Short mmCIF file of C-alpha atoms and ligand atoms in Angstrom, two decimals:
data_model
loop_
_atom_site.label_atom_id
_atom_site.label_comp_id
_atom_site.label_asym_id
_atom_site.label_seq_id
_atom_site.Cartn_x
_atom_site.Cartn_y
_atom_site.Cartn_z
CA MET S 814 152.19 84.46 91.38
CA ILE S 815 155.33 86.55 91.58
CA ASN S 816 158.49 84.88 92.86
CA ALA S 817 160.85 87.69 93.83
CA HIS S 818 163.89 85.55 94.60
CA THR S 819 164.79 82.75 92.23
CA HIS S 820 167.84 81.25 90.56
CA LEU S 821 167.55 79.42 87.25
CA PHE S 822 170.95 77.72 87.09
CA SER S 823 170.02 74.66 89.15
CA GLN S 824 167.03 72.56 90.08
CA GLY S 825 167.18 72.28 93.86
CA LYS S 826 168.90 68.94 94.03
CA PRO S 827 171.48 68.58 96.85
CA LEU S 828 174.85 69.96 95.80
CA ASN S 829 177.69 67.58 95.21
CA PRO S 830 180.00 68.45 98.17
CA LYS S 831 183.02 68.27 95.86
CA LEU S 832 181.59 71.04 93.69
CA ALA S 833 180.90 73.28 96.72
CA THR S 834 184.63 73.77 97.37
CA PRO S 835 186.48 76.76 95.83
CA LYS S 836 188.21 74.39 93.42
CA GLY S 837 184.93 72.73 92.47
CA GLN S 838 183.33 76.15 91.95
CA ARG S 839 186.14 77.20 89.64
CA MET S 840 185.66 74.01 87.63
CA VAL S 841 181.92 74.63 87.32
CA ALA S 842 182.54 78.29 86.36
CA THR S 843 185.04 77.30 83.69
CA PHE S 844 182.54 74.83 82.24
CA ALA S 845 179.60 77.27 82.41
CA HIS S 846 181.48 79.88 80.39
CA SER S 847 182.95 77.38 77.89
CA PRO S 848 181.63 76.77 74.34
CA LEU S 849 180.07 73.54 75.60
CA GLY S 850 178.76 75.05 78.83
CA LYS S 851 176.99 78.08 77.33
CA PRO S 852 174.32 76.15 75.39
CA TYR S 853 173.95 73.86 78.41
CA MET S 854 173.27 76.89 80.68
CA ALA S 855 170.87 78.39 78.12
CA ALA S 856 168.90 75.13 78.00
CA THR S 857 168.93 74.81 81.79
CA VAL S 858 167.56 78.30 82.49
CA LYS S 859 164.91 77.89 79.78
CA HIS S 860 163.79 74.56 81.23
CA ASN S 861 163.63 75.98 84.77
CA ALA S 862 161.73 79.10 83.68
CA THR S 863 159.18 76.84 81.97
CA THR S 864 158.77 74.82 85.16
CA LEU S 865 158.16 78.02 87.15
CA LEU S 866 155.54 79.16 84.64
CA GLU S 867 153.79 75.79 84.67
CA SER S 868 153.67 75.93 88.48
CA GLY S 869 151.69 79.18 88.33
CA VAL S 870 154.47 81.78 88.51
CA THR S 871 154.11 84.52 85.90
CA THR S 872 156.82 86.93 87.13
CA ILE S 873 160.23 86.12 88.57
CA ARG S 874 163.24 88.07 89.74
CA THR S 875 166.51 86.16 89.56
CA LEU S 876 169.06 87.24 92.18
CA GLY S 877 172.38 85.78 91.10
CA ASP S 878 172.89 84.31 87.63
CA VAL S 879 176.02 82.64 86.26
CA GLY S 880 176.42 85.24 83.49
CA TYR S 881 173.84 86.96 81.31
CA GLU S 882 172.05 83.80 80.22
CA VAL S 883 168.83 84.90 81.97
CA VAL S 884 168.98 88.34 80.30
CA THR S 885 169.06 86.53 76.94
CA LEU S 886 166.18 84.28 77.98
CA ARG S 887 164.15 87.29 79.14
CA ASP S 888 164.62 89.00 75.79
CA GLN S 889 163.55 85.84 73.93
CA ILE S 890 160.41 85.61 76.08
CA ASP S 891 159.66 89.31 75.61
CA ALA S 892 160.09 88.90 71.84
CA GLY S 893 157.53 86.10 71.86
CA GLN S 894 160.02 83.46 70.72
CA ILE S 895 159.63 81.37 73.88
CA LEU S 896 156.78 81.01 76.37
CA GLY S 897 157.94 81.92 79.87
CA PRO S 898 157.39 84.14 82.88
CA ARG S 899 158.08 87.88 82.92
CA ILE S 900 161.69 88.15 84.14
CA LEU S 901 163.75 90.61 86.10
CA ALA S 902 167.27 89.29 85.65
CA SER S 903 170.18 90.24 87.91
CA GLY S 904 173.14 88.76 86.07
CA PRO S 905 176.12 88.00 88.36
CA LEU S 906 175.76 89.26 91.95
CA MET S 907 177.96 91.90 93.62
CA ALA S 908 180.36 90.60 96.27
CA ILE S 909 183.67 91.36 97.91
CA PRO S 910 186.63 89.25 96.78
CA GLU S 911 186.61 85.74 98.31
CA ALA S 912 183.05 86.26 99.59
CA MET S 913 179.79 84.51 98.90
CA ALA S 914 179.73 82.45 95.74
CA PRO S 915 182.65 83.83 93.73
CA PRO S 916 183.83 83.13 91.15
CA LEU S 917 180.77 81.31 89.80
CA ILE S 918 178.05 83.92 90.13
CA ALA S 919 179.72 87.10 91.39
CA LEU S 920 181.43 90.25 90.18
CA THR S 921 183.83 91.13 92.96
CA SER S 922 184.87 94.60 94.06
CA GLY S 923 186.99 95.90 96.92
CA THR S 924 186.14 99.63 96.79
CA PRO S 925 183.06 101.80 96.08
CA GLU S 926 184.58 102.77 92.71
CA GLU S 927 185.07 99.16 91.69
CA ALA S 928 181.53 98.40 92.86
CA ARG S 929 180.13 101.15 90.60
CA THR S 930 182.06 99.72 87.66
CA ALA S 931 180.65 96.25 88.36
CA VAL S 932 177.07 97.60 88.47
CA ALA S 933 177.64 99.52 85.24
CA GLN S 934 178.89 96.32 83.59
CA ASN S 935 175.68 94.51 84.57
CA LEU S 936 173.44 97.41 83.51
CA LYS S 937 175.13 97.62 80.12
CA ALA S 938 174.54 93.89 79.68
CA GLY S 939 170.83 94.60 80.18
CA VAL S 940 170.05 93.41 83.71
CA ASN S 941 166.91 94.81 85.36
CA ALA S 942 167.74 93.78 88.94
CA ILE S 943 170.87 94.02 91.09
CA LYS S 944 171.90 91.64 93.85
CA ILE S 945 174.42 92.27 96.63
CA ALA S 946 175.94 89.74 98.99
CA ALA S 947 175.85 91.91 102.14
CA THR S 948 176.66 89.05 104.51
CA GLY S 949 178.07 85.56 104.18
CA GLY S 950 175.84 82.88 102.69
CA VAL S 951 174.74 79.60 104.17
CA THR S 952 175.92 77.48 101.27
CA ASP S 953 179.51 78.72 101.47
CA ALA S 954 179.76 79.07 105.27
CA GLN S 955 182.68 77.05 106.59
CA GLU S 956 181.75 77.55 110.25
CA ILE S 957 178.62 78.30 112.27
CA GLY S 958 177.87 82.02 112.44
CA GLU S 959 179.69 82.83 109.22
CA ALA S 960 176.45 82.90 107.26
CA GLY S 961 175.43 86.23 108.75
CA SER S 962 178.77 87.97 109.17
CA PRO S 963 178.85 91.36 107.41
CA GLN S 964 180.99 91.36 104.28
CA MET S 965 180.50 94.39 102.10
CA SER S 966 181.06 97.90 103.48
CA VAL S 967 178.17 100.36 103.73
CA GLU S 968 180.05 102.73 101.39
CA GLN S 969 180.40 100.04 98.75
CA MET S 970 176.72 99.06 98.98
CA ARG S 971 175.75 102.75 98.90
CA ALA S 972 177.69 103.16 95.64
CA ILE S 973 175.92 100.13 94.16
CA CYS S 974 172.45 101.42 95.15
CA ASP S 975 173.25 104.90 93.86
CA GLU S 976 174.39 103.57 90.48
CA ALA S 977 171.41 101.20 90.09
CA HIS S 978 168.82 103.74 91.29
CA GLN S 979 169.94 106.23 88.64
CA TYR S 980 168.47 103.78 86.13
CA GLY S 981 165.37 102.95 88.14
CA VAL S 982 166.68 99.50 89.05
CA ILE S 983 166.02 98.18 92.56
CA VAL S 984 168.69 96.43 94.60
CA GLY S 985 168.27 93.26 96.69
CA ALA S 986 170.78 92.31 99.37
CA HIS S 987 171.42 88.89 100.87
CA ALA S 988 171.49 89.72 104.61
CA GLN S 989 171.28 87.06 107.31
CA SER S 990 172.08 88.92 110.52
CA PRO S 991 170.62 92.03 112.24
CA GLU S 992 173.86 93.94 111.57
CA GLY S 993 173.86 92.84 107.92
CA VAL S 994 170.24 94.01 107.57
CA ARG S 995 171.05 97.35 109.26
CA ARG S 996 174.03 98.06 107.01
CA SER S 997 172.09 97.11 103.89
CA LEU S 998 169.16 99.37 104.81
CA LEU S 999 171.54 102.23 105.63
CA ALA S 1000 173.07 101.86 102.18
CA GLY S 1001 169.64 102.16 100.53
CA VAL S 1002 168.95 98.55 99.56
CA ASP S 1003 165.35 98.12 98.34
CA THR S 1004 164.74 94.48 99.30
CA ILE S 1005 166.33 92.51 102.12
CA GLU S 1006 166.70 88.87 101.12
CA HIS S 1007 166.25 86.14 103.79
CA GLY S 1008 166.53 88.61 106.71
CA SER S 1009 167.03 88.11 110.42
CA VAL S 1010 165.60 89.10 113.81
CA LEU S 1011 164.36 92.71 113.70
CA ASP S 1012 164.10 95.45 116.33
CA ASP S 1013 162.26 98.79 116.43
CA GLU S 1014 165.16 100.61 114.81
CA LEU S 1015 165.32 98.18 111.88
CA ILE S 1016 161.54 98.22 111.44
CA GLY S 1017 161.68 102.02 111.32
CA MET S 1018 164.45 101.87 108.71
CA PHE S 1019 162.37 99.51 106.51
CA ARG S 1020 159.38 101.88 106.72
CA HIS S 1021 161.29 105.04 106.00
CA ASN S 1022 164.44 104.58 103.98
CA PRO S 1023 165.44 107.81 102.24
CA ASN S 1024 168.28 106.05 100.36
CA ALA S 1025 165.98 103.38 98.88
CA LEU S 1026 164.54 104.02 95.42
CA ARG S 1027 160.95 104.38 96.65
CA GLY S 1028 161.63 105.67 100.15
CA TYR S 1029 161.00 102.32 101.85
CA SER S 1030 162.43 98.81 101.80
CA ALA S 1031 160.74 95.42 101.65
CA LEU S 1032 161.56 92.00 103.09
CA ILE S 1033 161.72 88.79 101.03
CA PRO S 1034 161.99 86.13 103.74
CA THR S 1035 162.57 82.95 101.57
CA LEU S 1036 161.40 80.59 104.32
CA SER S 1037 161.62 77.77 101.75
CA ALA S 1038 165.41 78.10 101.66
CA GLY S 1039 165.69 78.45 105.44
CA LEU S 1040 163.45 75.57 106.35
CA SER S 1041 163.38 73.11 103.46
CA PRO S 1042 166.63 71.27 104.25
CA ASP S 1043 165.41 70.59 107.79
CA LEU S 1044 161.93 69.66 106.63
CA ALA S 1045 163.30 67.39 103.93
CA TRP S 1046 165.69 65.58 106.27
CA THR S 1047 163.13 65.00 108.98
CA GLY S 1048 160.36 64.16 106.53
CA ARG S 1049 157.93 66.01 108.74
CA ASP S 1050 156.76 68.74 106.44
CA ARG S 1051 153.35 67.34 105.56
CA HIS S 1052 151.44 69.14 108.25
CA HIS S 1053 154.09 71.65 109.28
CA ARG S 1054 154.14 70.34 112.83
CA HIS S 1055 157.90 70.58 112.93
CA PRO S 1056 158.73 72.25 116.26
CA ILE S 1057 160.42 75.56 115.63
CA GLY S 1058 163.08 74.94 118.31
CA GLU S 1059 164.60 72.23 116.17
CA PHE S 1060 165.33 74.44 113.22
CA GLN S 1061 168.84 75.56 112.69
CA LYS S 1062 169.78 79.06 113.72
CA ARG S 1063 169.37 80.63 110.29
CA GLY S 1064 165.89 79.22 109.83
CA ARG S 1065 164.74 80.45 113.24
CA ARG S 1066 166.11 83.96 112.68
CA MET S 1067 164.50 84.16 109.25
CA VAL S 1068 161.13 83.02 110.62
CA SER S 1069 161.36 85.57 113.47
CA GLY S 1070 162.11 88.37 111.03
CA ALA S 1071 159.22 87.41 108.74
CA ARG S 1072 156.83 87.23 111.69
CA GLN S 1073 157.96 90.59 113.08
CA ALA S 1074 157.77 92.24 109.65
CA HIS S 1075 154.26 90.89 109.17
CA GLU S 1076 153.15 92.15 112.59
CA ALA S 1077 154.65 95.57 111.87
CA GLY S 1078 152.89 95.72 108.50
CA LEU S 1079 156.08 96.03 106.46
CA MET S 1080 156.08 95.30 102.74
CA ILE S 1081 156.82 91.58 102.35
CA GLY S 1082 157.36 89.78 99.06
CA VAL S 1083 157.29 86.09 98.28
CA GLY S 1084 160.57 84.52 97.26
CA THR S 1085 161.91 81.01 97.59
CA ASP S 1086 165.60 81.09 96.66
CA THR S 1087 164.58 78.50 94.08
CA GLY S 1088 167.46 76.33 92.93
CA MET S 1089 169.03 76.09 96.39
CA THR S 1090 169.16 72.65 98.00
CA PHE S 1091 165.67 71.14 98.38
CA VAL S 1092 164.00 74.22 96.88
CA PRO S 1093 162.75 72.91 93.53
CA GLN S 1094 161.56 75.11 90.67
CA TYR S 1095 157.93 73.98 90.96
CA ALA S 1096 157.40 74.77 94.66
CA THR S 1097 156.65 78.50 94.99
CA TRP S 1098 153.30 77.46 96.48
CA ARG S 1099 155.19 75.94 99.43
CA GLU S 1100 156.45 79.38 100.48
CA LEU S 1101 152.82 80.52 100.91
CA GLU S 1102 152.17 77.51 103.15
CA LEU S 1103 155.27 78.31 105.21
CA LEU S 1104 154.28 81.97 105.62
CA VAL S 1105 150.92 80.81 106.95
CA ALA S 1106 152.34 78.03 109.13
CA TYR S 1107 155.20 79.98 110.68
CA ALA S 1108 155.03 83.72 110.05
CA GLY S 1109 151.47 84.54 111.12
CA PHE S 1110 150.03 85.15 107.64
CA SER S 1111 146.42 84.30 106.83
CA PRO S 1112 146.03 82.40 103.54
CA ALA S 1113 144.61 85.56 101.95
CA GLU S 1114 147.59 87.62 103.15
CA ALA S 1115 150.02 85.05 101.72
CA LEU S 1116 148.25 85.15 98.35
CA HIS S 1117 148.24 88.93 98.49
CA ALA S 1118 152.01 88.98 99.16
CA ALA S 1119 152.59 86.68 96.16
CA THR S 1120 150.43 88.68 93.78
CA ALA S 1121 149.38 92.24 94.46
CA ARG S 1122 151.88 93.64 96.91
CA GLN S 1123 155.08 93.51 94.97
CA ARG S 1124 156.25 96.37 92.85
CA LEU S 1125 159.41 95.14 91.25
CA HIS S 1126 159.24 96.63 87.80
CA SER S 1127 161.30 99.52 86.73
CA ARG S 1128 159.58 101.53 84.04
CA ARG S 1129 162.29 101.14 81.51
CA ARG S 1130 165.01 98.71 80.88
CA CYS S 1131 168.27 100.27 81.92
CA ARG S 1132 169.89 99.10 78.71
CA ASP S 1133 167.47 101.33 76.82
CA ARG S 1134 168.73 104.27 78.80
CA PHE S 1135 172.27 103.36 77.90
CA PHE S 1136 171.60 102.73 74.24
CA GLY S 1137 168.47 104.67 73.30
CA SER S 1138 164.99 105.42 74.48
CA ARG S 1139 162.91 102.49 73.29
CA GLN S 1140 160.18 102.14 75.91
CA ILE S 1141 159.42 98.52 76.67
CA ARG S 1142 157.01 98.65 79.58
ZN1 ZN G 1512 169.44 83.39 96.40
#
């Protein structure tokens, strides 16, 4: 299987509320980048990548790493030093100052120029995926509705896509509202992460997106992240009989978007947002069940989405374009 949206820095256990505050985040960031924290992070991402592989996942794309610890892991796997899945690593994500997840896993920028510089920094460090926080995230939302509020400007996201596309690297954007999805697609984002309710205009933009690297964009719904907290709390996930009306707003919107995208025949990838609360590293299979239970997929279509339909690889590592022409894939 291919899991197109993972994180390797945590295991899916509920976050300690104290660490979710800005102060807590700064403490965690300081530790993660310290001489003691670096080997800890390296061991953590290695362990989690192994779990993914043992659960049947042979390719992952991380979308938001603490630093470049997953780039290092990817190179060790590619060199045959460690057994692990094929990895597209994003490094830190792109966000506006004081937006989703800084300072732990974000490079912040306030203008298109600064955004280009941030992308170039990641590309030079060897990333082969780019992640944007286009709207607010659920985990850092302080009030209801904040999760989907647009954050980064279209111009800034356009600069990021332009810079990444020059090196054949696709861009994923966290977007949890129709407006966030629209702005991301306009900017040329290649994969919409999580997503929201769609309309004919948005569906048309997915199908034909001249600013995207391949002329179209795909949706990675991550139903696991949207639904797992509710399913876990109610303990009613065994047969997926959980009535949809009880899901929180974000879960419902995400399910609607996935269903609409499936009906419209858009390109849909399988991602879980692994590492988020109640989304453990071993449970990519659960996303297939959720796509079947809630988004109108047949089992064969879900398997197809997790295996054959995703085209995430860029031909060459961008670092090789910066530093030489060694062809890796
Ligand atoms: Zn994520």
